Amino acid sequence: MEEAEGVQTGVLEDVKIEEELSRDYIDYSMSVIVGRALPDVRDGLKPVHRRCLYAMHRLNNTWNSKHVKSARVVGEVIGKYHPHGDTSVYDTIVRMAQPFSLRVPLVDGHGNFGSIDGDGAAAMRYTEVRMQRIAEELLGDLEKDTVDMVPNYDETLQEPTVLPAKLPNLLLNGSSGIAVGMTTNIPPHNLGELCDGLDWYVQHRDDCTVDDLMRFVKGPDFPTGAQICGRNGIAAMYKLGRGQLTVRGHATVEEPDGGGRGRIVITDIPYGVNKTEMIRHMAELVKDKVIEGISDIRDISGGHTKDSKRGGETSGDDEVRIIVDLKRDAVGEIVLNNLYRHTALQSTFGAVMLAIVGGRPKVLNLKEFFECYVGHRFEVITRRTRFDLKKAEARKHVIDGLLLAIDNLDEVVRMIRASKSREEAKAALQARFGFTDPQVNAILEMRLYQLVGLERDRLADELAKLLAAIAEYKAILADPEKVYAIIRADLADIKARYCVKEDARRRTEIVDDANEVSVKDLIPDEPCVITLSNRGYVKRVPLTEYREQKRGGHGVRGAQVKEEDFILLVFVAETHDELMFFTNTGRLFVKGAYEIPEAQKTSFGRPLINLLNLQPGEQVLQLLPIRSFDGDVDVFFATRRGTVKKTLLGDFQNVNRSGIRAINIDEGDELVGVRLVKPSDDVIMLTKGGRAMRFAATDVRRMGRAATGVRGIRLRGDDQVVSLDAVDDSKTLFIATANGYGKRCAFADFTRHGRGGQGMIGIKGADRNGDVVAAHAVSADEHVISITSDQQMVRSAVSQFNVQGRMAQGVKLVRLSEGATLVSVSVCEGSDDDDSSSSNKEGENQ
């Protein structure tokens, strides 16, 4: 059938459904991302928050006006700016009024606005609101063309795309939201810290780093207080834009008085945690015996009591006070640790620093946040200055005309009186004096009293002020540094007016890592003996379990080991030390000494492979205890073949669970000694043949972690290095041999040589003594622990050994059983509690 002439028919077009759906979904998602869910980086507000504050501003619902019904504000918002449901608008207003949701509330509410227990706010017809005074810092200068205005949804009004925002609101109050395929979760911060950090950034914006800013912005500051455990999550959040923060409520353990029962008092809970739900969960865990040692939980927050056994409601007061009563035999620290582990008293805040930048979502670090805020303020101040300049120049133009009219007053009056209409007078004046429209309109509107002489003086004064203001405005626009100075002045003004109150101080405490708080702090920092067997069994034993004996004693049973195993290493450390585990392959692991399982001195211990991620065939050959990775201290390595290397200790502070490469070991070689040295130290190496090599640590340059090293001593024949130590003239060198002999020598007996030499004699009498098995720098008040091949352990005071010459053969250190040899010697601190009067016979019987 033919189509009628002149009639246009529809044209069908082939469309790929997947492309059409993809395009439509992207349009929808960007609408949600930009128009609803994510805050703008400049003012820190989502569109609904911005429209609520703008509507209150237009209603003159300011801090010094009367409160109005919340329903009145909600109606204004949805009727003029936000074409959505009233629930979302009222929920937004409620949240901006809750002191437990925002670090600095922006709305001053009268009535029930909910509680930290999860209670909802009263209906909008019952509550009243007005803006907080600080909220006006977001809206100041809005009428001076500082931001772009766009039509509202029905194009009858104008609304701002962003607020001028003198207040750094995004980081101050944070934000959270879920968009399509992305989410934001920005924690609140302390206003004073933000002002200090921003001020420093403005001064050093060209060479500023995130680490610099973190000196001022310590971390999030939640309105509910609590504690942030660990600083790694904060650093990751500020540097990468994402971080996991461990937040725990503040609690103290109160010991019982006079045989009574102790209790735990909780005064802060993590941000965003429902207090009632948390208490209910605690009670359920106590009932199910997951947490033991608790007799009752009482919520007396705000002075109102809530018993966990009877239920009931709590007060809406912001003050938190939860009493956890303990049973008589309960240890408060252990119960508190279990509460942290199993309940919301400790929770994780997953920070995602995502905001809208230039119309697109972007994850920002701390410096980028500051850069966006300062850039926005720079634009606002520039536009405000242009507005003020334009206004001042317009007023100056009018005053110039008025002054000219007053100077020619008689003629002006005569021309006006001679005119039959306003338009005729206007044309006559413009033709005679060249007045512009604004000038002639101002002249025609002058009242008679303004024609007196004093009025001319007033106009002259106003003109002088305008000229000064115009010059200042032009200077600001011509010099960006003046704009930055204004930004700094604004920040100082905000800090001076809003950071002097008690509630402006930091509420959230930042403490050390959560593991250190929950485990390490519960373990006393005391000396311990750590033993490592040849087959990789490790354990920690209190030092007090080893008693002192006289020189030459048989010793006591020090460790029970499996068949064909023997004690390889005995190491004395403090329980709060960090232990650096160096393996035969040159890798390094780091563990806290308290993480080594404590055991009886006669037990096997625990397989080291259960604690460290060791590879097949890899063994731990050296342990090194440290307190900190800071300072100008080096780790000095020595291998069996005489190779040495020096690396800065700080290079080893970031060790993952899989270990890191500490030194590159050549095939057939192994690590024999690791020591901490200072740049001024000498080091001394001893071989099994009794040769000693002393040289300055500075003879070896600092190298990277994966370097192999350089030659430290030139070995003879099949000789091997058995020990490495740092020279300390306040100590002596203790040398022990395989046949149970030992001696002390002064370090002064060993001359310093250049690195790479053959060294000098350290001990003679190889036929009697056997090979050297160990050498250590010791003090007179220390003890040595000797381990024999048949698992006997002897602890002897160093003071029992006289200082001998370098060529001496030494004295009996330990009485060996038939066929046994000395295999290991370690140094430990002396103890006044040791039974030093024990005889050799007593040691033999033991």
Short mmCIF file of C-alpha atoms in Angstrom, two decimals, residues 422-645:
data_model
loop_
_atom_site.label_atom_id
_atom_site.label_comp_id
_atom_site.label_asym_id
_atom_site.label_seq_id
_atom_site.Cartn_x
_atom_site.Cartn_y
_atom_site.Cartn_z
CA ARG A 422 11.00 64.14 35.00
CA GLU A 423 12.08 62.96 31.57
CA GLU A 424 12.53 66.54 30.37
CA ALA A 425 14.64 67.41 33.43
CA LYS A 426 16.68 64.24 32.98
CA ALA A 427 17.41 65.04 29.32
CA ALA A 428 18.33 68.64 30.14
CA LEU A 429 20.78 67.68 32.89
CA GLN A 430 22.42 65.01 30.76
CA ALA A 431 22.78 67.44 27.87
CA ARG A 432 24.28 70.17 30.10
CA PHE A 433 26.56 68.18 32.44
CA GLY A 434 26.97 64.80 30.72
CA PHE A 435 25.43 62.82 33.60
CA THR A 436 24.80 59.11 33.04
CA ASP A 437 21.45 57.47 33.81
CA PRO A 438 22.49 56.27 37.32
CA GLN A 439 23.89 59.70 38.15
CA VAL A 440 20.92 61.76 36.94
CA ASN A 441 18.44 59.37 38.62
CA ALA A 442 20.27 59.85 41.93
CA ILE A 443 20.20 63.65 41.48
CA LEU A 444 16.49 63.73 40.75
CA GLU A 445 15.81 61.58 43.83
CA MET A 446 17.77 63.85 46.21
CA ARG A 447 15.79 65.39 49.06
CA LEU A 448 16.03 69.07 49.96
CA TYR A 449 17.94 68.44 53.21
CA GLN A 450 20.71 66.81 51.15
CA LEU A 451 21.45 70.13 49.47
CA VAL A 452 23.08 71.66 52.56
CA GLY A 453 26.85 72.06 52.85
CA LEU A 454 27.33 69.27 55.40
CA GLU A 455 25.95 66.76 52.92
CA ARG A 456 28.75 67.58 50.54
CA ASP A 457 31.31 66.83 53.25
CA ARG A 458 29.64 63.49 53.92
CA LEU A 459 29.76 62.61 50.26
CA ALA A 460 33.42 63.61 50.08
CA ASP A 461 34.24 61.34 53.04
CA GLU A 462 32.34 58.47 51.46
CA LEU A 463 34.20 59.01 48.20
CA ALA A 464 37.57 58.83 49.98
CA LYS A 465 36.60 55.53 51.62
CA LEU A 466 35.38 54.15 48.33
CA LEU A 467 38.63 55.09 46.61
CA ALA A 468 40.60 53.29 49.35
CA ALA A 469 38.32 50.23 49.11
CA ILE A 470 38.59 50.15 45.33
CA ALA A 471 42.37 50.28 45.56
CA GLU A 472 42.31 47.42 48.08
CA TYR A 473 39.98 45.31 45.94
CA LYS A 474 42.16 45.80 42.88
CA ALA A 475 45.27 44.93 44.90
CA ILE A 476 43.62 41.69 46.07
CA LEU A 477 42.62 40.73 42.55
CA ALA A 478 46.11 41.49 41.27
CA ASP A 479 47.98 39.51 43.94
CA PRO A 480 46.99 35.90 44.75
CA GLU A 481 49.03 36.03 47.95
CA LYS A 482 46.57 38.58 49.33
CA VAL A 483 43.73 36.14 48.64
CA TYR A 484 45.61 33.41 50.52
CA ALA A 485 46.17 35.84 53.38
CA ILE A 486 42.40 36.38 53.57
CA ILE A 487 41.87 32.61 53.66
CA ARG A 488 44.29 32.37 56.59
CA ALA A 489 42.53 35.26 58.36
CA ASP A 490 39.16 33.53 57.90
CA LEU A 491 40.54 30.30 59.39
CA ALA A 492 41.98 32.20 62.34
CA ASP A 493 38.62 33.91 62.88
CA ILE A 494 36.76 30.57 62.84
CA LYS A 495 39.20 29.05 65.32
CA ALA A 496 39.02 32.08 67.62
CA ARG A 497 35.20 32.06 67.71
CA TYR A 498 34.35 28.36 67.71
CA CYS A 499 37.33 26.52 69.20
CA VAL A 500 37.41 28.13 72.64
CA LYS A 501 34.54 26.17 74.15
CA GLU A 502 35.00 23.02 76.18
CA ASP A 503 33.21 20.86 73.61
CA ALA A 504 35.69 21.98 70.93
CA ARG A 505 38.55 19.97 72.46
CA ARG A 506 39.48 16.62 70.93
CA ARG A 507 37.16 13.87 72.13
CA THR A 508 38.62 10.81 70.42
CA GLU A 509 41.87 9.49 71.84
CA ILE A 510 44.40 7.89 69.50
CA VAL A 511 46.29 5.04 71.16
CA ASP A 512 48.76 2.41 70.02
CA ASP A 513 47.87 -0.65 67.98
CA ALA A 514 44.87 -2.63 69.18
CA ASN A 515 46.96 -5.79 69.65
CA GLU A 516 49.31 -3.96 71.97
CA VAL A 517 46.38 -2.71 74.05
CA SER A 518 44.50 -6.00 74.27
CA VAL A 519 47.39 -8.44 74.65
CA LYS A 520 50.75 -6.78 75.20
CA ASP A 521 49.56 -4.50 78.00
CA LEU A 522 48.23 -7.50 79.91
CA ILE A 523 51.69 -9.12 80.02
CA PRO A 524 54.31 -7.76 82.46
CA ASP A 525 57.47 -6.43 80.88
CA GLU A 526 60.02 -8.71 82.53
CA PRO A 527 63.11 -10.73 81.57
CA CYS A 528 62.59 -14.09 79.93
CA VAL A 529 64.69 -16.81 78.37
CA ILE A 530 63.83 -17.78 74.82
CA THR A 531 65.20 -21.10 73.64
CA LEU A 532 65.33 -22.44 70.10
CA SER A 533 66.16 -26.04 69.31
CA ASN A 534 67.93 -27.32 66.24
CA ARG A 535 64.67 -28.82 64.93
CA GLY A 536 62.83 -25.54 65.31
CA TYR A 537 61.03 -25.70 68.68
CA VAL A 538 60.77 -22.35 70.46
CA LYS A 539 59.47 -21.33 73.89
CA ARG A 540 59.56 -18.52 76.42
CA VAL A 541 60.45 -19.20 80.06
CA PRO A 542 60.64 -16.64 82.92
CA LEU A 543 64.27 -15.96 83.80
CA THR A 544 63.58 -16.62 87.49
CA GLU A 545 63.20 -20.35 86.77
CA TYR A 546 66.98 -20.61 86.22
CA ARG A 547 69.04 -20.47 89.38
CA GLU A 548 72.64 -19.36 89.65
CA GLN A 549 75.31 -22.02 90.32
CA LYS A 550 78.98 -21.99 91.11
CA ARG A 551 81.52 -22.25 88.31
CA GLY A 552 82.09 -25.86 87.26
CA GLY A 553 78.66 -27.16 88.33
CA HIS A 554 76.76 -29.88 86.45
CA GLY A 555 73.66 -27.72 86.00
CA VAL A 556 69.93 -28.49 85.97
CA ARG A 557 67.69 -29.87 83.29
CA GLY A 558 67.06 -26.86 81.07
CA ALA A 559 64.88 -28.26 78.33
CA GLN A 560 63.27 -31.44 77.19
CA VAL A 561 63.86 -32.07 73.52
CA LYS A 562 62.85 -34.72 71.08
CA GLU A 563 65.19 -37.52 70.02
CA GLU A 564 68.17 -36.38 67.92
CA ASP A 565 67.38 -32.71 68.73
CA PHE A 566 69.41 -30.26 70.79
CA ILE A 567 69.19 -26.65 71.96
CA LEU A 568 70.64 -24.43 69.26
CA LEU A 569 70.16 -20.97 70.80
CA VAL A 570 69.38 -19.47 74.19
CA PHE A 571 68.38 -15.81 74.10
CA VAL A 572 67.51 -13.44 76.94
CA ALA A 573 65.01 -10.64 76.22
CA GLU A 574 62.24 -8.57 77.76
CA THR A 575 58.66 -9.67 77.07
CA HIS A 576 57.83 -6.33 75.43
CA ASP A 577 60.82 -6.46 73.09
CA GLU A 578 60.47 -6.98 69.36
CA LEU A 579 62.34 -10.10 68.23
CA MET A 580 64.04 -10.04 64.86
CA PHE A 581 64.28 -13.60 63.52
CA PHE A 582 67.10 -13.99 60.98
CA THR A 583 67.10 -17.21 58.96
CA ASN A 584 69.82 -19.17 57.20
CA THR A 585 68.46 -17.93 53.86
CA GLY A 586 68.91 -14.29 54.85
CA ARG A 587 65.25 -13.51 55.51
CA LEU A 588 63.86 -11.60 58.49
CA PHE A 589 60.68 -12.01 60.54
CA VAL A 590 59.60 -9.78 63.43
CA LYS A 591 57.52 -10.93 66.42
CA GLY A 592 56.87 -9.56 69.88
CA ALA A 593 58.63 -11.58 72.60
CA TYR A 594 55.28 -11.92 74.36
CA GLU A 595 53.94 -13.68 71.23
CA ILE A 596 56.33 -16.57 71.86
CA PRO A 597 54.30 -19.12 73.86
CA GLU A 598 55.29 -19.35 77.52
CA ALA A 599 56.09 -22.88 78.68
CA GLN A 600 57.75 -24.88 81.45
CA LYS A 601 61.53 -24.99 81.24
CA THR A 602 61.43 -28.77 80.71
CA SER A 603 58.79 -28.70 77.93
CA PHE A 604 59.43 -29.15 74.22
CA GLY A 605 58.12 -25.75 73.23
CA ARG A 606 56.15 -24.94 70.10
CA PRO A 607 57.24 -25.55 66.49
CA LEU A 608 58.56 -22.31 65.08
CA ILE A 609 56.86 -23.03 61.77
CA ASN A 610 53.52 -22.38 63.54
CA LEU A 611 54.64 -18.82 64.34
CA LEU A 612 56.65 -17.85 61.26
CA ASN A 613 55.96 -18.38 57.59
CA LEU A 614 59.12 -20.42 57.01
CA GLN A 615 59.86 -22.02 53.69
CA PRO A 616 60.90 -25.69 53.35
CA GLY A 617 64.48 -26.13 54.58
CA GLU A 618 64.61 -22.66 56.15
CA GLN A 619 65.80 -22.36 59.75
CA VAL A 620 66.13 -19.48 62.21
CA LEU A 621 69.80 -18.99 63.08
CA GLN A 622 69.83 -15.68 65.00
CA LEU A 623 67.48 -13.64 67.19
CA LEU A 624 67.88 -9.95 68.01
CA PRO A 625 65.70 -8.08 70.54
CA ILE A 626 64.98 -4.37 70.00
CA ARG A 627 62.77 -1.73 71.56
CA SER A 628 62.44 0.65 68.60
CA PHE A 629 63.43 0.97 64.94
CA ASP A 630 64.33 4.65 65.37
CA GLY A 631 67.75 6.24 65.63
CA ASP A 632 71.09 6.21 63.81
CA VAL A 633 71.66 2.51 64.47
CA ASP A 634 72.78 -0.16 62.01
CA VAL A 635 72.24 -3.90 61.82
CA PHE A 636 75.63 -5.55 61.31
CA PHE A 637 75.75 -9.01 59.75
CA ALA A 638 78.51 -11.64 59.63
CA THR A 639 78.44 -14.96 57.80
CA ARG A 640 80.29 -18.22 58.38
CA ARG A 641 82.70 -17.45 55.51
CA GLY A 642 83.66 -14.04 56.91
CA THR A 643 81.37 -11.77 54.85
CA VAL A 644 80.00 -8.70 56.64
CA LYS A 645 77.26 -6.19 55.82
#
